[in-house]
């Protein structure tokens, strides 16, 4: 009954989700407090109180037919203006509401943009390790995802690898900074180098190559690290954003797609993307949270809670002899499998009720990802289990 296109998706159902289910199984056997689940990027920090207040105020003060009604497929004009104004204040830009489409999270924003630009057989390049859904999103529109192998020296994108991967069919390059799964923030130097290669390839093939900057973790950066504003460096960049992590609202499904005027034929691209929002089935982003955003656009999450987790887990694992780059952003640690075998590392961790995701799921074997958007207490309680894992590897 199901389509040929769906069959591989059913067969390879996400390892992250599978691990989440495994967590529930182990919790039923050993008790929730004895299972250390680092598998899912579901924020444990509650949404800021301003969000709740804004939701209540919308319900109490705004006309219910308006709040619950259909709207423009791009979203409420005043929500888009609030987002544009906030970006302009922070990045010295001059975007207007017409540059923004409110979306059902970053996932939908990426989908509608790919729907907008891809013809069957067109190619999209990304850099390992990458958010595994990119491949599924590209295949939704019969595109081909080309993956540049990981640069495991510092996990910045491999520029020479990009040069080799771009062809005359390349329509887009997806980047993700701060990165899931490494927590690395792409440097200005990296972004300049990306621009050089992309401009060189655009000139060689006479094409336009759009950089899709996927930034759900933009606000989660530590130690004063600044996340560069990508359109300042890449001439043909669109930005995808989500409030799933920055305001701990993944279930609300709210984000946006920014298409700056610097994109060739920007107006046509924006109207096509707005139609894509409709025909992909979302029609428009959820209305209540769009209304609320206007009232809490400057709210921010408790970054210190994630930072405390980062320090505790990173410090604890390093002390035990594990190898891992210190994340500058997001809430993930990408830890090297001591013997290079990530599948075995996942199994050894599971033996001690520690759930982690294999690097293979991010096209980067030899590593595992730990999501530290969990309670600080759980991290503390997990450290003796990590000690046993380290001992098993003879670290
Ligand atoms: N992009 C990256 C890199 C992510 O890690 C995620 C979610 O984990 C998404 C996109 C999707 O986010 P959203 O919940 O906004 O759809």
Short mmCIF file of C-alpha atoms and ligand atoms in Angstrom, two decimals:
data_model
loop_
_atom_site.label_atom_id
_atom_site.label_comp_id
_atom_site.label_asym_id
_atom_site.label_seq_id
_atom_site.Cartn_x
_atom_site.Cartn_y
_atom_site.Cartn_z
CA UNK A 1 0.00 0.00 0.00
CA UNK A 2 2.66 2.55 0.94
CA UNK A 3 4.67 4.27 -1.79
CA UNK A 4 8.11 3.15 -2.93
CA UNK A 5 9.38 6.56 -1.81
CA UNK A 6 8.15 5.98 1.76
CA UNK A 7 9.56 2.44 2.10
CA UNK A 8 13.19 3.40 2.88
CA UNK A 9 11.92 5.97 5.38
CA UNK A 10 9.91 3.34 7.19
CA UNK A 11 12.83 0.90 7.13
CA UNK A 12 15.40 3.41 8.41
CA UNK A 13 13.16 5.13 10.94
CA UNK A 14 15.29 7.62 12.80
CA UNK A 15 17.89 6.21 15.18
CA UNK A 16 17.27 9.19 17.46
CA UNK A 17 13.60 8.34 17.82
CA UNK A 18 14.48 4.64 18.24
CA UNK A 19 16.79 5.58 21.09
CA UNK A 20 14.04 7.68 22.66
CA UNK A 21 11.76 4.63 22.60
CA UNK A 22 14.56 2.53 24.09
CA UNK A 23 14.74 5.08 26.92
CA UNK A 24 11.09 4.48 27.72
CA UNK A 25 11.63 0.72 27.67
CA UNK A 26 14.64 0.90 30.03
CA UNK A 27 12.79 3.34 32.31
CA UNK A 28 9.94 0.84 32.66
CA UNK A 29 12.47 -1.88 33.60
CA UNK A 30 14.89 0.01 35.88
CA UNK A 31 13.04 3.19 36.90
CA UNK A 32 13.28 6.56 35.15
CA UNK A 33 15.88 7.83 37.65
CA UNK A 34 18.29 5.03 36.69
CA UNK A 35 18.23 5.74 32.96
CA UNK A 36 20.43 8.50 31.54
CA UNK A 37 18.82 9.55 28.30
CA UNK A 38 21.00 11.89 26.22
CA UNK A 39 19.27 10.99 22.96
CA UNK A 40 16.80 13.75 22.12
CA UNK A 41 17.19 17.50 21.65
CA UNK A 42 14.04 18.33 23.59
CA UNK A 43 14.79 21.43 25.71
CA UNK A 44 14.46 20.82 29.47
CA UNK A 45 14.58 24.54 30.30
CA UNK A 46 10.99 25.82 30.51
CA UNK A 47 9.83 28.47 28.05
CA UNK A 48 10.49 31.98 29.45
CA UNK A 49 7.63 33.32 31.59
CA UNK A 50 7.12 36.15 29.09
CA UNK A 51 5.87 33.55 26.58
CA UNK A 52 3.13 32.28 28.89
CA UNK A 53 2.11 35.84 29.74
CA UNK A 54 2.04 36.79 26.06
CA UNK A 55 -0.16 33.76 25.24
CA UNK A 56 -2.57 34.69 28.04
CA UNK A 57 -2.65 38.33 27.00
CA UNK A 58 -3.43 37.39 23.39
CA UNK A 59 -6.32 35.19 24.53
CA UNK A 60 -7.65 37.82 26.92
CA UNK A 61 -7.17 40.90 24.79
CA UNK A 62 -7.39 40.03 21.09
CA UNK A 63 -10.48 39.24 19.03
CA UNK A 64 -10.94 35.49 19.01
CA UNK A 65 -12.10 35.26 15.37
CA UNK A 66 -8.94 37.10 14.36
CA UNK A 67 -6.65 35.01 16.57
CA UNK A 68 -8.19 31.72 15.46
CA UNK A 69 -8.82 32.61 11.85
CA UNK A 70 -7.06 32.06 8.54
CA UNK A 71 -4.49 34.65 7.56
CA UNK A 72 -2.03 35.34 4.75
CA UNK A 73 -0.05 32.15 4.00
CA UNK A 74 3.12 34.03 4.97
CA UNK A 75 1.81 34.82 8.45
CA UNK A 76 0.48 37.90 10.22
CA UNK A 77 2.09 41.08 8.82
CA UNK A 78 2.67 42.48 12.33
CA UNK A 79 4.38 39.25 13.47
CA UNK A 80 6.66 39.38 10.43
CA UNK A 81 7.34 43.06 11.13
CA UNK A 82 8.21 42.31 14.76
CA UNK A 83 10.70 39.65 13.61
CA UNK A 84 12.17 41.91 10.90
CA UNK A 85 12.54 44.82 13.38
CA UNK A 86 14.22 42.56 15.89
CA UNK A 87 16.72 41.31 13.27
CA UNK A 88 17.37 44.86 12.09
CA UNK A 89 18.08 46.01 15.65
CA UNK A 90 20.48 43.16 16.27
CA UNK A 91 22.28 42.86 12.94
CA UNK A 92 22.06 46.36 11.45
CA UNK A 93 20.01 45.02 8.53
CA UNK A 94 17.03 46.55 6.69
CA UNK A 95 14.58 43.67 6.30
CA UNK A 96 10.87 44.25 6.01
CA UNK A 97 7.93 41.97 6.78
CA UNK A 98 7.85 41.07 3.07
CA UNK A 99 11.19 39.25 3.50
CA UNK A 100 9.76 36.87 6.09
CA UNK A 101 7.50 33.85 5.97
CA UNK A 102 6.35 32.44 9.31
CA UNK A 103 6.67 28.64 9.23
CA UNK A 104 5.87 25.49 11.16
CA UNK A 105 9.34 25.41 12.72
CA UNK A 106 12.68 25.16 10.95
CA UNK A 107 11.71 21.79 9.48
CA UNK A 108 8.90 23.34 7.49
CA UNK A 109 10.96 26.39 6.54
CA UNK A 110 13.64 24.16 4.98
CA UNK A 111 10.98 22.09 3.22
CA UNK A 112 9.18 25.02 1.70
CA UNK A 113 12.42 26.56 0.51
CA UNK A 114 13.54 23.30 -1.11
CA UNK A 115 10.09 22.93 -2.66
CA UNK A 116 10.54 26.45 -4.04
CA UNK A 117 13.88 25.89 -5.76
CA UNK A 118 14.35 22.18 -6.57
CA UNK A 119 13.53 20.38 -9.78
CA UNK A 120 13.98 16.58 -9.87
CA UNK A 121 17.69 15.71 -10.03
CA UNK A 122 18.84 19.06 -8.64
CA UNK A 123 21.52 18.82 -6.00
CA UNK A 124 21.94 20.19 -2.49
CA UNK A 125 25.27 20.07 -0.68
CA UNK A 126 25.74 19.83 3.05
CA UNK A 127 28.60 19.11 5.43
CA UNK A 128 28.91 16.08 7.68
CA UNK A 129 28.09 15.77 10.46
CA UNK A 130 24.62 17.08 9.67
CA UNK A 131 21.02 16.97 10.91
CA UNK A 132 19.90 13.72 9.35
CA UNK A 133 16.51 15.02 8.21
CA UNK A 134 18.17 17.16 5.49
CA UNK A 135 18.42 14.05 3.30
CA UNK A 136 14.72 13.30 3.73
CA UNK A 137 13.74 16.91 3.06
CA UNK A 138 15.79 17.04 -0.16
CA UNK A 139 14.34 13.72 -1.33
CA UNK A 140 10.82 15.04 -0.69
CA UNK A 141 11.35 17.17 -3.82
CA UNK A 142 13.30 14.52 -5.76
CA UNK A 143 16.58 16.32 -5.16
CA UNK A 144 19.92 14.67 -4.40
CA UNK A 145 21.84 15.44 -1.21
CA UNK A 146 25.62 15.50 -1.66
CA UNK A 147 27.47 15.24 1.63
CA UNK A 148 30.95 16.70 2.13
CA UNK A 149 32.78 14.37 4.55
CA UNK A 150 33.45 15.70 8.05
CA UNK A 151 36.53 17.69 8.86
CA UNK A 152 37.18 16.03 12.20
CA UNK A 153 40.13 18.35 12.99
CA UNK A 154 37.83 21.15 14.16
CA UNK A 155 34.42 20.36 12.57
CA UNK A 156 34.40 23.57 10.53
CA UNK A 157 33.09 22.82 7.00
CA UNK A 158 35.68 21.37 4.61
CA UNK A 159 36.06 24.07 1.97
CA UNK A 160 38.01 21.94 -0.51
CA UNK A 161 35.37 19.26 -0.07
CA UNK A 162 32.74 21.82 -1.04
CA UNK A 163 34.68 22.75 -4.16
CA UNK A 164 34.68 19.08 -5.17
CA UNK A 165 30.98 18.54 -4.37
CA UNK A 166 29.42 21.45 -6.28
CA UNK A 167 28.24 20.68 -9.82
CA UNK A 168 26.22 22.50 -12.44
CA UNK A 169 23.10 20.98 -10.78
CA UNK A 170 23.83 22.40 -7.32
CA UNK A 171 20.98 24.67 -6.25
CA UNK A 172 21.74 25.05 -2.56
CA UNK A 173 24.23 24.49 0.22
CA UNK A 174 22.75 23.87 3.67
CA UNK A 175 24.82 24.99 6.63
CA UNK A 176 23.95 24.77 10.31
CA UNK A 177 25.60 26.97 12.90
CA UNK A 178 25.74 26.53 15.90
CA UNK A 179 25.86 22.97 14.74
CA UNK A 180 23.86 19.93 15.62
CA UNK A 181 25.58 17.55 16.53
CA UNK A 182 28.98 19.17 17.24
CA UNK A 183 28.04 22.47 18.95
CA UNK A 184 30.64 24.19 16.73
CA UNK A 185 29.96 27.76 15.57
CA UNK A 186 31.18 28.46 12.03
CA UNK A 187 33.82 31.17 12.09
CA UNK A 188 33.82 34.34 9.99
CA UNK A 189 36.86 32.94 8.22
CA UNK A 190 34.91 29.79 7.31
CA UNK A 191 31.98 31.83 6.01
CA UNK A 192 34.28 33.99 3.87
CA UNK A 193 35.90 30.87 2.44
CA UNK A 194 32.45 29.41 1.70
CA UNK A 195 31.45 32.58 -0.13
CA UNK A 196 34.64 32.46 -2.22
CA UNK A 197 34.05 28.89 -3.36
CA UNK A 198 30.35 29.43 -4.01
CA UNK A 199 31.01 32.62 -6.01
CA UNK A 200 33.71 30.81 -7.98
CA UNK A 201 31.32 27.95 -8.80
CA UNK A 202 28.45 30.32 -9.66
CA UNK A 203 30.77 32.03 -12.15
CA UNK A 204 32.02 28.72 -13.55
CA UNK A 205 28.55 27.28 -14.16
CA UNK A 206 26.57 30.50 -14.65
CA UNK A 207 24.21 29.42 -11.85
CA UNK A 208 22.92 30.78 -8.56
CA UNK A 209 23.71 28.69 -5.49
CA UNK A 210 21.70 29.59 -2.40
CA UNK A 211 23.15 29.04 1.04
CA UNK A 212 20.40 27.89 3.39
CA UNK A 213 21.56 28.84 6.87
CA UNK A 214 19.68 26.64 9.33
CA UNK A 215 19.93 28.39 12.70
CA UNK A 216 17.65 26.96 15.39
CA UNK A 217 20.52 27.26 17.89
CA UNK A 218 21.57 30.85 17.08
CA UNK A 219 20.71 32.10 20.57
CA UNK A 220 22.46 29.23 22.35
CA UNK A 221 26.11 30.29 22.33
CA UNK A 222 28.51 30.23 25.27
CA UNK A 223 31.59 32.05 26.54
CA UNK A 224 30.57 35.24 24.70
CA UNK A 225 30.98 33.58 21.29
CA UNK A 226 29.24 35.65 18.60
CA UNK A 227 27.40 33.70 15.92
CA UNK A 228 28.12 35.60 12.69
CA UNK A 229 25.08 36.84 10.74
CA UNK A 230 25.41 34.64 7.68
CA UNK A 231 23.93 37.03 5.02
CA UNK A 232 26.73 39.47 5.94
CA UNK A 233 29.17 36.91 4.53
CA UNK A 234 27.25 34.92 1.93
CA UNK A 235 25.78 36.98 -0.86
CA UNK A 236 23.01 34.52 -1.73
CA UNK A 237 21.89 33.32 1.70
CA UNK A 238 18.45 32.64 3.11
CA UNK A 239 18.05 32.07 6.85
CA UNK A 240 15.91 29.47 8.55
CA UNK A 241 15.06 30.00 12.20
CA UNK A 242 13.02 28.31 14.86
CA UNK A 243 11.83 29.09 18.37
CA UNK A 244 11.92 25.37 19.23
CA UNK A 245 15.22 25.66 21.08
CA UNK A 246 15.70 29.37 21.66
CA UNK A 247 12.37 29.70 23.52
CA UNK A 248 11.89 25.97 24.35
CA UNK A 249 8.78 25.71 22.16
CA UNK A 250 9.33 22.67 19.90
CA UNK A 251 5.72 21.51 20.21
CA UNK A 252 4.32 24.90 19.23
CA UNK A 253 5.92 24.52 15.77
CA UNK A 254 6.94 28.07 15.07
CA UNK A 255 9.83 29.48 13.06
CA UNK A 256 10.50 31.56 9.98
CA UNK A 257 12.21 31.72 6.62
CA UNK A 258 14.03 34.94 5.71
CA UNK A 259 14.56 35.63 2.02
CA UNK A 260 16.63 38.84 1.75
CA UNK A 261 16.35 41.15 -1.28
CA UNK A 262 19.93 40.14 -2.19
CA UNK A 263 18.58 36.82 -3.52
CA UNK A 264 18.20 37.05 -7.31
CA UNK A 265 14.52 37.49 -8.25
CA UNK A 266 13.76 37.80 -4.54
CA UNK A 267 10.17 38.89 -5.00
CA UNK A 268 9.34 35.89 -7.18
CA UNK A 269 11.14 33.52 -4.79
CA UNK A 270 9.23 34.94 -1.80
CA UNK A 271 5.86 34.56 -3.48
CA UNK A 272 6.73 31.01 -4.62
CA UNK A 273 7.84 30.11 -1.07
CA UNK A 274 4.60 31.52 0.32
CA UNK A 275 2.65 29.29 -2.06
CA UNK A 276 4.91 26.36 -1.09
CA UNK A 277 3.90 26.99 2.54
CA UNK A 278 0.31 26.47 1.46
CA UNK A 279 0.69 23.54 -0.91
CA UNK A 280 3.02 21.59 1.41
CA UNK A 281 0.01 21.48 3.71
CA UNK A 282 0.89 23.81 6.59
CA UNK A 283 -1.10 26.65 4.95
CA UNK A 284 0.17 29.03 7.61
CA UNK A 285 2.15 28.79 10.84
CA UNK A 286 0.05 28.36 14.03
CA UNK A 287 -1.78 31.59 14.78
CA UNK A 288 -1.80 31.85 18.58
CA UNK A 289 1.95 31.58 19.00
CA UNK A 290 2.44 34.01 16.09
CA UNK A 291 0.29 36.58 17.92
CA UNK A 292 2.15 35.90 21.17
CA UNK A 293 5.58 36.33 19.56
CA UNK A 294 4.86 39.99 18.86
CA UNK A 295 4.57 40.51 22.62
CA UNK A 296 7.67 38.53 23.66
CA UNK A 297 10.00 38.92 20.70
CA UNK A 298 12.91 39.87 22.96
CA UNK A 299 12.44 37.05 25.48
CA UNK A 300 15.38 34.72 25.90
CA UNK A 301 15.98 31.32 27.43
CA UNK A 302 18.03 30.55 30.53
CA UNK A 303 21.31 29.97 28.70
CA UNK A 304 23.13 29.58 32.03
CA UNK A 305 21.24 26.34 32.71
CA UNK A 306 22.58 24.84 29.48
CA UNK A 307 26.01 26.28 30.17
CA UNK A 308 26.12 24.60 33.59
CA UNK A 309 25.19 21.29 31.90
CA UNK A 310 27.84 21.81 29.25
CA UNK A 311 30.55 22.44 31.82
CA UNK A 312 29.52 19.50 34.01
CA UNK A 313 29.24 16.94 31.20
CA UNK A 314 32.21 18.11 29.16
CA UNK A 315 34.41 18.41 32.26
CA UNK A 316 33.25 15.03 33.59
CA UNK A 317 33.85 13.18 30.33
CA UNK A 318 37.25 14.79 29.69
CA UNK A 319 38.36 13.86 33.19
CA UNK A 320 37.42 10.25 32.50
CA UNK A 321 39.57 10.29 29.35
CA UNK A 322 36.93 10.71 26.62
CA UNK A 323 37.80 12.88 23.62
CA UNK A 324 35.47 15.66 22.55
CA UNK A 325 35.61 19.21 21.17
CA UNK A 326 34.21 21.73 23.65
CA UNK A 327 30.92 22.95 22.15
CA UNK A 328 30.60 26.71 21.60
CA UNK A 329 26.85 26.56 21.07
CA UNK A 330 23.67 24.44 20.85
CA UNK A 331 23.28 21.74 23.52
CA UNK A 332 25.14 18.75 22.14
CA UNK A 333 28.47 17.04 22.77
CA UNK A 334 30.01 15.00 19.95
CA UNK A 335 32.21 12.44 21.68
CA UNK A 336 34.76 10.23 19.96
CA UNK A 337 34.23 6.48 20.32
CA UNK A 338 37.36 5.33 22.21
CA UNK A 339 38.01 2.52 19.70
CA UNK A 340 36.51 4.36 16.73
CA UNK A 341 33.42 2.11 16.62
CA UNK A 342 30.35 4.24 17.35
CA UNK A 343 27.88 1.32 17.13
CA UNK A 344 29.81 -0.51 19.84
CA UNK A 345 30.09 2.69 21.92
CA UNK A 346 26.30 3.06 21.78
CA UNK A 347 25.91 -0.57 22.95
CA UNK A 348 28.42 -0.22 25.78
CA UNK A 349 26.65 2.96 26.93
CA UNK A 350 23.29 1.17 26.79
CA UNK A 351 24.67 -1.57 29.07
CA UNK A 352 24.97 1.12 31.75
CA UNK A 353 21.56 2.66 30.90
CA UNK A 354 23.17 5.60 29.08
CA UNK A 355 21.44 6.47 25.82
CA UNK A 356 23.38 8.26 23.10
CA UNK A 357 22.99 8.56 19.31
CA UNK A 358 25.56 7.04 16.92
CA UNK A 359 27.53 9.46 14.73
CA UNK A 360 26.57 7.29 11.75
CA UNK A 361 23.15 8.96 12.02
CA UNK A 362 24.87 12.28 11.22
CA UNK A 363 27.08 10.79 8.47
CA UNK A 364 30.06 10.85 10.80
CA UNK A 365 30.92 7.39 12.09
CA UNK A 366 33.30 7.06 15.02
CA UNK A 367 31.47 9.53 17.27
CA UNK A 368 28.31 9.64 19.36
CA UNK A 369 26.06 12.59 20.16
CA UNK A 370 24.94 13.46 23.67
CA UNK A 371 22.14 16.01 24.04
CA UNK A 372 22.68 17.88 27.32
CA UNK A 373 19.33 19.66 27.36
CA UNK A 374 18.52 17.46 30.35
CA UNK A 375 18.50 18.10 34.09
CA UNK A 376 21.81 18.95 35.71
CA UNK A 377 20.95 16.34 38.30
CA UNK A 378 20.66 13.61 35.66
CA UNK A 379 24.09 14.52 34.30
CA UNK A 380 25.55 14.35 37.82
CA UNK A 381 23.93 10.97 38.45
CA UNK A 382 25.15 9.65 35.07
CA UNK A 383 28.85 10.29 35.75
CA UNK A 384 29.42 7.01 37.69
CA UNK A 385 27.93 5.17 34.69
CA UNK A 386 30.35 7.00 32.38
CA UNK A 387 33.17 5.99 34.75
CA UNK A 388 32.23 2.33 34.25
CA UNK A 389 32.07 2.86 30.49
CA UNK A 390 35.54 4.45 30.57
CA UNK A 391 36.83 1.50 32.61
CA UNK A 392 35.37 -0.94 30.10
CA UNK A 393 37.43 0.82 27.41
CA UNK A 394 40.50 0.90 29.64
CA UNK A 395 40.70 4.73 29.59
N1 LIG B 1 17.58 21.92 12.05
C1 LIG B 1 18.35 21.42 13.02
C2 LIG B 1 19.81 21.51 12.89
C3 LIG B 1 17.76 20.81 14.14
O1 LIG B 1 18.56 20.31 15.09
C4 LIG B 1 16.35 20.75 14.23
C5 LIG B 1 15.70 20.08 15.36
O2 LIG B 1 16.29 19.43 16.18
C6 LIG B 1 15.60 21.29 13.20
C7 LIG B 1 16.23 21.88 12.12
C8 LIG B 1 14.10 21.27 13.22
O3 LIG B 1 13.64 22.17 14.15
P1 LIG B 1 12.10 22.57 14.31
O4 LIG B 1 11.63 21.96 15.57
O5 LIG B 1 12.09 24.03 14.38
O6 LIG B 1 11.39 22.07 13.11
#
